[in-house]
Amino acid sequence: MEGGEGVGKSTQARRLAERLGAGGREVVVTREPGGSPGAEAIRELLVHGPVERWSPVSETLLMYAARRDHIERVIAPALARGAWVVCDRFLDSTRAYQGAGGGAPAELIAALERAVVGEVTPDLTLVLDMPSDQGLERAGRRGEAARFEAKGAAFHARLREAFLAIAAREPERCRVLDAGGDVETVAARIWAALAERLPDADPGSAHG
Ligand code: TMP
C-alpha cells in the first residue's frame, strides 16, 4: 500500500488484512519504516527531529537498513509460512520520497533494491492517490511523522507525480486508486482491485 501523506493507507491496510483473513489464511499486516523491533528503532530516528537531520542519501541508507531487518525477520518468514503480507509502504516510498522528492540518485536506490529486496517484491502495489494538499491536511490533523510532513508543499507535490509515474512504468505490479471518499468507499475500491489482480485473495472466489 503506497501513497503520499494522509491518504488513509494505515486504516485501509488494517481493513484489508481483516477481510483477507476471513478466508482463514494467516495475514500479516505491517508497515515501513518499521515492522520489526530493529526497524521500528530506526523509524524513530527518521520520522522525528528537524527536516535537515538527515540528507536524502543518509535517509535512503537508513530506510534500507530498516527494510532489510523487516524483510529478514518479518516478511520473508511470513511468506515462507504461506501468509499474506499487507505492508503499509515499501520500496516505492523510497523511490518517491528520497529519490524523486529528495534527489537521492536513482542508481543508488536501484542497487539497494537489487541487493536488499531481491525476490521479496510485492505481487500487487496499490497506490492510494489524492491531491497532496488534501492529504497533508489530513496528516496534519493526525500529528505523526512530522519530519516528512515538514518538507514543504513542492516536495509533496513531487511525491504524487512520482507515485503515478512508478505505477505507469510498472502497470503489472501497480494499481492507482482514488483515495477520496469515505473509508468504506475506498475499501471497496481496494477489494475490487485485489479481486481482479489476485483472485486467490478472495475467500468467496472459486479459486479461494
Ligand atoms: P507513515 O507516516 O506512512 O507511517 O510513514 C512515515 C514517513 O516515512 C512518511 O512520511 C513517509 C516516509 N518514508 C520515506 O520517506 N521513505 C520510505 O522508504 C518509507 C517506507 C517511508
Short mmCIF file of N, CA and C in Angstrom, two decimals, residues 62-187:
data_model
loop_
_atom_site.label_atom_id
_atom_site.label_comp_id
_atom_site.label_asym_id
_atom_site.label_seq_id
_atom_site.Cartn_x
_atom_site.Cartn_y
_atom_site.Cartn_z
N LEU A 62 19.29 4.59 5.76
CA LEU A 62 18.56 4.20 6.97
C LEU A 62 17.28 3.44 6.61
N MET A 63 16.56 3.91 5.60
CA MET A 63 15.35 3.20 5.15
C MET A 63 15.71 1.77 4.76
N TYR A 64 16.84 1.62 4.07
CA TYR A 64 17.22 0.28 3.61
C TYR A 64 17.76 -0.60 4.74
N ALA A 65 18.38 -0.01 5.73
CA ALA A 65 18.78 -0.82 6.90
C ALA A 65 17.51 -1.34 7.58
N ALA A 66 16.52 -0.45 7.73
CA ALA A 66 15.26 -0.85 8.35
C ALA A 66 14.55 -1.91 7.49
N ARG A 67 14.55 -1.67 6.18
CA ARG A 67 13.84 -2.59 5.27
C ARG A 67 14.47 -3.99 5.32
N ARG A 68 15.80 -4.05 5.38
CA ARG A 68 16.46 -5.36 5.42
C ARG A 68 16.04 -6.14 6.67
N ASP A 69 16.06 -5.45 7.80
CA ASP A 69 15.70 -6.12 9.06
C ASP A 69 14.25 -6.60 9.00
N HIS A 70 13.39 -5.74 8.47
CA HIS A 70 11.96 -6.07 8.35
C HIS A 70 11.75 -7.29 7.45
N ILE A 71 12.48 -7.31 6.32
CA ILE A 71 12.35 -8.44 5.39
C ILE A 71 12.85 -9.72 6.06
N GLU A 72 14.06 -9.64 6.65
CA GLU A 72 14.66 -10.85 7.23
C GLU A 72 13.82 -11.42 8.37
N ARG A 73 13.28 -10.53 9.19
CA ARG A 73 12.66 -11.02 10.43
C ARG A 73 11.16 -11.16 10.36
N VAL A 74 10.52 -10.46 9.43
CA VAL A 74 9.05 -10.49 9.40
C VAL A 74 8.52 -10.95 8.04
N ILE A 75 8.89 -10.25 6.97
CA ILE A 75 8.23 -10.51 5.69
C ILE A 75 8.62 -11.87 5.11
N ALA A 76 9.91 -12.15 5.00
CA ALA A 76 10.33 -13.42 4.39
C ALA A 76 9.82 -14.62 5.19
N PRO A 77 9.93 -14.63 6.53
CA PRO A 77 9.36 -15.76 7.28
C PRO A 77 7.84 -15.91 7.08
N ALA A 78 7.13 -14.78 7.01
CA ALA A 78 5.67 -14.86 6.81
C ALA A 78 5.35 -15.47 5.45
N LEU A 79 6.05 -15.03 4.42
CA LEU A 79 5.80 -15.58 3.09
C LEU A 79 6.14 -17.07 3.05
N ALA A 80 7.21 -17.44 3.75
CA ALA A 80 7.61 -18.85 3.78
C ALA A 80 6.54 -19.71 4.47
N ARG A 81 5.81 -19.12 5.42
CA ARG A 81 4.72 -19.86 6.09
C ARG A 81 3.45 -19.92 5.24
N GLY A 82 3.44 -19.16 4.14
CA GLY A 82 2.25 -19.11 3.30
C GLY A 82 1.27 -18.03 3.69
N ALA A 83 1.70 -17.07 4.51
CA ALA A 83 0.81 -15.98 4.93
C ALA A 83 0.72 -14.91 3.83
N TRP A 84 -0.38 -14.16 3.87
CA TRP A 84 -0.46 -12.93 3.08
C TRP A 84 0.29 -11.86 3.87
N VAL A 85 0.99 -10.99 3.17
CA VAL A 85 1.63 -9.86 3.83
C VAL A 85 1.05 -8.57 3.24
N VAL A 86 0.46 -7.75 4.11
CA VAL A 86 -0.05 -6.44 3.70
C VAL A 86 0.87 -5.41 4.33
N CYS A 87 1.59 -4.66 3.51
CA CYS A 87 2.57 -3.72 4.05
C CYS A 87 2.20 -2.28 3.71
N ASP A 88 2.14 -1.47 4.76
CA ASP A 88 1.85 -0.04 4.66
C ASP A 88 3.17 0.65 4.32
N ARG A 89 3.38 0.92 3.05
CA ARG A 89 4.60 1.47 2.44
C ARG A 89 5.66 0.39 2.24
N PHE A 90 6.39 0.53 1.13
CA PHE A 90 7.53 -0.36 0.87
C PHE A 90 8.48 0.37 -0.07
N LEU A 91 9.09 -0.33 -1.01
CA LEU A 91 10.21 0.27 -1.74
C LEU A 91 9.83 1.49 -2.59
N ASP A 92 8.59 1.58 -3.04
CA ASP A 92 8.21 2.75 -3.85
C ASP A 92 8.27 4.04 -3.04
N SER A 93 8.06 3.94 -1.73
CA SER A 93 8.17 5.16 -0.90
C SER A 93 9.60 5.70 -0.93
N THR A 94 10.60 4.83 -0.98
CA THR A 94 11.98 5.32 -1.06
C THR A 94 12.23 5.96 -2.43
N ARG A 95 11.73 5.31 -3.49
CA ARG A 95 11.89 5.92 -4.82
C ARG A 95 11.26 7.30 -4.85
N ALA A 96 10.07 7.42 -4.22
CA ALA A 96 9.35 8.69 -4.30
C ALA A 96 9.95 9.73 -3.33
N TYR A 97 10.02 9.39 -2.04
CA TYR A 97 10.43 10.39 -1.04
C TYR A 97 11.91 10.74 -1.15
N GLN A 98 12.77 9.70 -1.15
CA GLN A 98 14.21 10.01 -1.16
C GLN A 98 14.70 10.29 -2.58
N GLY A 99 14.14 9.58 -3.57
CA GLY A 99 14.57 9.74 -4.96
C GLY A 99 13.96 10.99 -5.60
N ALA A 100 12.70 10.87 -6.00
CA ALA A 100 12.05 11.98 -6.71
C ALA A 100 11.94 13.22 -5.83
N GLY A 101 11.58 13.02 -4.57
CA GLY A 101 11.38 14.17 -3.68
C GLY A 101 12.70 14.78 -3.23
N GLY A 102 13.62 13.92 -2.78
CA GLY A 102 14.84 14.42 -2.15
C GLY A 102 16.04 14.52 -3.06
N GLY A 103 16.01 13.82 -4.19
CA GLY A 103 17.14 13.89 -5.13
C GLY A 103 18.22 12.85 -4.89
N ALA A 104 17.97 11.83 -4.06
CA ALA A 104 18.94 10.74 -3.93
C ALA A 104 19.05 10.03 -5.28
N PRO A 105 20.28 9.63 -5.68
CA PRO A 105 20.47 9.08 -7.03
C PRO A 105 19.64 7.81 -7.27
N ALA A 106 18.99 7.77 -8.43
CA ALA A 106 18.16 6.61 -8.78
C ALA A 106 18.99 5.33 -8.85
N GLU A 107 20.29 5.45 -9.27
CA GLU A 107 21.14 4.23 -9.37
C GLU A 107 21.41 3.65 -7.98
N LEU A 108 21.57 4.53 -6.99
CA LEU A 108 21.80 4.04 -5.63
C LEU A 108 20.57 3.27 -5.15
N ILE A 109 19.40 3.85 -5.39
CA ILE A 109 18.16 3.21 -4.93
C ILE A 109 17.94 1.89 -5.66
N ALA A 110 18.21 1.89 -6.97
CA ALA A 110 18.03 0.65 -7.75
C ALA A 110 18.99 -0.43 -7.27
N ALA A 111 20.24 -0.04 -6.95
CA ALA A 111 21.22 -1.02 -6.47
C ALA A 111 20.78 -1.60 -5.13
N LEU A 112 20.26 -0.74 -4.25
CA LEU A 112 19.79 -1.22 -2.95
C LEU A 112 18.58 -2.14 -3.12
N GLU A 113 17.70 -1.80 -4.05
CA GLU A 113 16.55 -2.69 -4.29
C GLU A 113 17.04 -4.08 -4.68
N ARG A 114 18.01 -4.13 -5.60
CA ARG A 114 18.50 -5.44 -6.05
C ARG A 114 19.17 -6.19 -4.91
N ALA A 115 20.02 -5.48 -4.16
CA ALA A 115 20.82 -6.16 -3.13
C ALA A 115 20.00 -6.51 -1.89
N VAL A 116 19.05 -5.65 -1.53
CA VAL A 116 18.39 -5.78 -0.23
C VAL A 116 17.01 -6.44 -0.34
N VAL A 117 16.28 -6.09 -1.39
CA VAL A 117 14.91 -6.61 -1.53
C VAL A 117 14.92 -7.91 -2.32
N GLY A 118 15.71 -7.93 -3.39
CA GLY A 118 15.83 -9.15 -4.20
C GLY A 118 14.48 -9.63 -4.70
N GLU A 119 14.15 -10.86 -4.31
CA GLU A 119 12.92 -11.50 -4.80
C GLU A 119 11.67 -11.11 -4.00
N VAL A 120 11.88 -10.43 -2.88
CA VAL A 120 10.74 -10.15 -1.99
C VAL A 120 9.97 -8.91 -2.48
N THR A 121 9.60 -8.92 -3.75
CA THR A 121 8.86 -7.78 -4.31
C THR A 121 7.36 -8.03 -4.17
N PRO A 122 6.58 -6.97 -4.08
CA PRO A 122 5.13 -7.17 -3.91
C PRO A 122 4.47 -7.77 -5.16
N ASP A 123 3.48 -8.62 -4.94
CA ASP A 123 2.68 -9.13 -6.06
C ASP A 123 1.79 -8.01 -6.60
N LEU A 124 1.35 -7.16 -5.70
CA LEU A 124 0.45 -6.06 -6.09
C LEU A 124 0.76 -4.85 -5.21
N THR A 125 0.93 -3.71 -5.85
CA THR A 125 1.13 -2.46 -5.12
C THR A 125 -0.04 -1.54 -5.42
N LEU A 126 -0.75 -1.17 -4.37
CA LEU A 126 -1.89 -0.25 -4.53
C LEU A 126 -1.42 1.15 -4.17
N VAL A 127 -1.51 2.05 -5.12
CA VAL A 127 -1.13 3.45 -4.89
C VAL A 127 -2.40 4.22 -4.59
N LEU A 128 -2.55 4.67 -3.34
CA LEU A 128 -3.72 5.47 -2.97
C LEU A 128 -3.41 6.92 -3.32
N ASP A 129 -4.20 7.46 -4.21
CA ASP A 129 -3.88 8.76 -4.80
C ASP A 129 -4.88 9.84 -4.40
N MET A 130 -4.33 10.99 -4.00
CA MET A 130 -5.18 12.19 -3.81
C MET A 130 -4.27 13.42 -3.92
N PRO A 131 -4.86 14.60 -4.17
CA PRO A 131 -4.02 15.81 -4.25
C PRO A 131 -3.23 15.97 -2.96
N SER A 132 -1.93 16.31 -3.07
CA SER A 132 -1.05 16.28 -1.90
C SER A 132 -1.49 17.29 -0.83
N ASP A 133 -2.10 18.42 -1.22
CA ASP A 133 -2.52 19.38 -0.18
C ASP A 133 -3.64 18.80 0.68
N GLN A 134 -4.54 18.03 0.06
CA GLN A 134 -5.62 17.39 0.84
C GLN A 134 -5.05 16.36 1.81
N GLY A 135 -4.12 15.55 1.31
CA GLY A 135 -3.50 14.52 2.16
C GLY A 135 -2.75 15.14 3.32
N LEU A 136 -1.99 16.20 3.03
CA LEU A 136 -1.20 16.85 4.09
C LEU A 136 -2.11 17.42 5.17
N GLU A 137 -3.25 17.94 4.75
CA GLU A 137 -4.17 18.49 5.74
C GLU A 137 -4.68 17.38 6.66
N ARG A 138 -5.01 16.24 6.07
CA ARG A 138 -5.47 15.10 6.89
C ARG A 138 -4.36 14.61 7.80
N ALA A 139 -3.13 14.52 7.26
CA ALA A 139 -2.00 14.04 8.05
C ALA A 139 -1.70 15.01 9.19
N GLY A 140 -1.80 16.30 8.93
CA GLY A 140 -1.52 17.32 9.94
C GLY A 140 -2.44 17.19 11.13
N ARG A 141 -3.67 16.83 10.87
CA ARG A 141 -4.64 16.66 11.97
C ARG A 141 -4.25 15.48 12.85
N ARG A 142 -3.57 14.48 12.24
CA ARG A 142 -3.16 13.28 12.97
C ARG A 142 -1.88 13.54 13.80
N GLY A 143 -1.00 14.40 13.27
CA GLY A 143 0.19 14.82 14.01
C GLY A 143 1.29 13.78 14.15
N GLU A 144 1.44 12.86 13.19
CA GLU A 144 2.50 11.85 13.26
C GLU A 144 3.55 12.10 12.18
N ALA A 145 4.71 11.48 12.35
CA ALA A 145 5.76 11.51 11.32
C ALA A 145 5.97 12.92 10.77
N ALA A 146 6.06 13.88 11.69
CA ALA A 146 6.04 15.29 11.29
C ALA A 146 7.27 15.69 10.48
N ARG A 147 8.38 14.97 10.63
CA ARG A 147 9.60 15.38 9.92
C ARG A 147 9.38 15.37 8.41
N PHE A 148 8.72 14.36 7.88
CA PHE A 148 8.50 14.30 6.44
C PHE A 148 7.41 15.28 6.00
N GLU A 149 6.41 15.43 6.85
CA GLU A 149 5.35 16.40 6.50
C GLU A 149 5.92 17.80 6.34
N ALA A 150 7.00 18.09 7.09
CA ALA A 150 7.55 19.45 7.10
C ALA A 150 8.40 19.75 5.87
N LYS A 151 8.53 18.82 4.95
CA LYS A 151 9.41 19.05 3.80
C LYS A 151 8.83 20.02 2.77
N GLY A 152 7.59 20.42 2.94
CA GLY A 152 7.08 21.50 2.10
C GLY A 152 6.15 21.03 0.99
N ALA A 153 5.33 21.97 0.50
CA ALA A 153 4.29 21.65 -0.47
C ALA A 153 4.86 21.15 -1.80
N ALA A 154 5.97 21.76 -2.26
CA ALA A 154 6.54 21.37 -3.56
C ALA A 154 7.07 19.93 -3.49
N PHE A 155 7.71 19.61 -2.37
CA PHE A 155 8.20 18.23 -2.15
C PHE A 155 7.04 17.24 -2.25
N HIS A 156 5.95 17.55 -1.56
CA HIS A 156 4.83 16.60 -1.53
C HIS A 156 4.12 16.51 -2.88
N ALA A 157 4.11 17.59 -3.63
CA ALA A 157 3.53 17.53 -4.97
C ALA A 157 4.39 16.63 -5.88
N ARG A 158 5.72 16.68 -5.70
CA ARG A 158 6.61 15.80 -6.49
C ARG A 158 6.35 14.34 -6.16
N LEU A 159 6.04 14.06 -4.91
CA LEU A 159 5.78 12.67 -4.50
C LEU A 159 4.60 12.09 -5.26
N ARG A 160 3.55 12.88 -5.33
CA ARG A 160 2.35 12.36 -6.01
C ARG A 160 2.70 12.01 -7.45
N GLU A 161 3.39 12.92 -8.12
CA GLU A 161 3.80 12.66 -9.51
C GLU A 161 4.68 11.42 -9.59
N ALA A 162 5.57 11.26 -8.61
CA ALA A 162 6.49 10.12 -8.61
C ALA A 162 5.72 8.80 -8.47
N PHE A 163 4.77 8.75 -7.55
CA PHE A 163 4.00 7.51 -7.39
C PHE A 163 3.21 7.19 -8.67
N LEU A 164 2.64 8.21 -9.28
CA LEU A 164 1.88 7.97 -10.52
C LEU A 164 2.81 7.50 -11.64
N ALA A 165 4.02 8.07 -11.69
CA ALA A 165 4.98 7.67 -12.73
C ALA A 165 5.45 6.22 -12.52
N ILE A 166 5.68 5.85 -11.27
CA ILE A 166 6.08 4.46 -10.97
C ILE A 166 4.98 3.51 -11.44
N ALA A 167 3.74 3.84 -11.11
CA ALA A 167 2.62 2.96 -11.47
C ALA A 167 2.47 2.87 -12.99
N ALA A 168 2.72 3.98 -13.69
CA ALA A 168 2.61 3.95 -15.16
C ALA A 168 3.72 3.11 -15.77
N ARG A 169 4.90 3.12 -15.13
CA ARG A 169 6.03 2.33 -15.65
C ARG A 169 5.88 0.85 -15.35
N GLU A 170 5.20 0.51 -14.26
CA GLU A 170 5.07 -0.91 -13.87
C GLU A 170 3.60 -1.27 -13.68
N PRO A 171 2.85 -1.26 -14.78
CA PRO A 171 1.40 -1.48 -14.66
C PRO A 171 1.03 -2.90 -14.21
N GLU A 172 1.92 -3.88 -14.40
CA GLU A 172 1.58 -5.25 -13.97
C GLU A 172 1.59 -5.34 -12.46
N ARG A 173 2.50 -4.59 -11.82
CA ARG A 173 2.61 -4.65 -10.36
C ARG A 173 1.72 -3.63 -9.66
N CYS A 174 1.51 -2.47 -10.28
CA CYS A 174 0.90 -1.35 -9.56
C CYS A 174 -0.50 -1.05 -10.06
N ARG A 175 -1.31 -0.53 -9.14
CA ARG A 175 -2.64 -0.09 -9.50
C ARG A 175 -2.91 1.21 -8.73
N VAL A 176 -3.31 2.25 -9.44
CA VAL A 176 -3.61 3.53 -8.80
C VAL A 176 -5.08 3.57 -8.45
N LEU A 177 -5.40 3.93 -7.20
CA LEU A 177 -6.79 4.02 -6.77
C LEU A 177 -7.06 5.40 -6.20
N ASP A 178 -8.22 5.92 -6.49
CA ASP A 178 -8.65 7.21 -5.94
C ASP A 178 -8.83 7.05 -4.42
N ALA A 179 -8.08 7.84 -3.65
CA ALA A 179 -8.16 7.74 -2.18
C ALA A 179 -9.23 8.68 -1.60
N GLY A 180 -9.97 9.38 -2.47
CA GLY A 180 -11.01 10.30 -1.99
C GLY A 180 -12.28 9.54 -1.63
N GLY A 181 -13.05 10.12 -0.72
CA GLY A 181 -14.30 9.48 -0.31
C GLY A 181 -14.16 8.87 1.07
N ASP A 182 -15.25 8.27 1.56
CA ASP A 182 -15.17 7.73 2.92
C ASP A 182 -14.44 6.39 2.94
N VAL A 183 -14.18 5.92 4.16
CA VAL A 183 -13.38 4.71 4.35
C VAL A 183 -13.98 3.51 3.61
N GLU A 184 -15.31 3.38 3.70
CA GLU A 184 -15.99 2.25 3.05
C GLU A 184 -15.80 2.27 1.53
N THR A 185 -15.93 3.46 0.96
CA THR A 185 -15.82 3.60 -0.49
C THR A 185 -14.43 3.20 -0.96
N VAL A 186 -13.41 3.69 -0.24
CA VAL A 186 -12.03 3.38 -0.64
C VAL A 186 -11.76 1.89 -0.43
N ALA A 187 -12.28 1.33 0.69
CA ALA A 187 -12.10 -0.11 0.96
C ALA A 187 -12.70 -0.94 -0.17
#
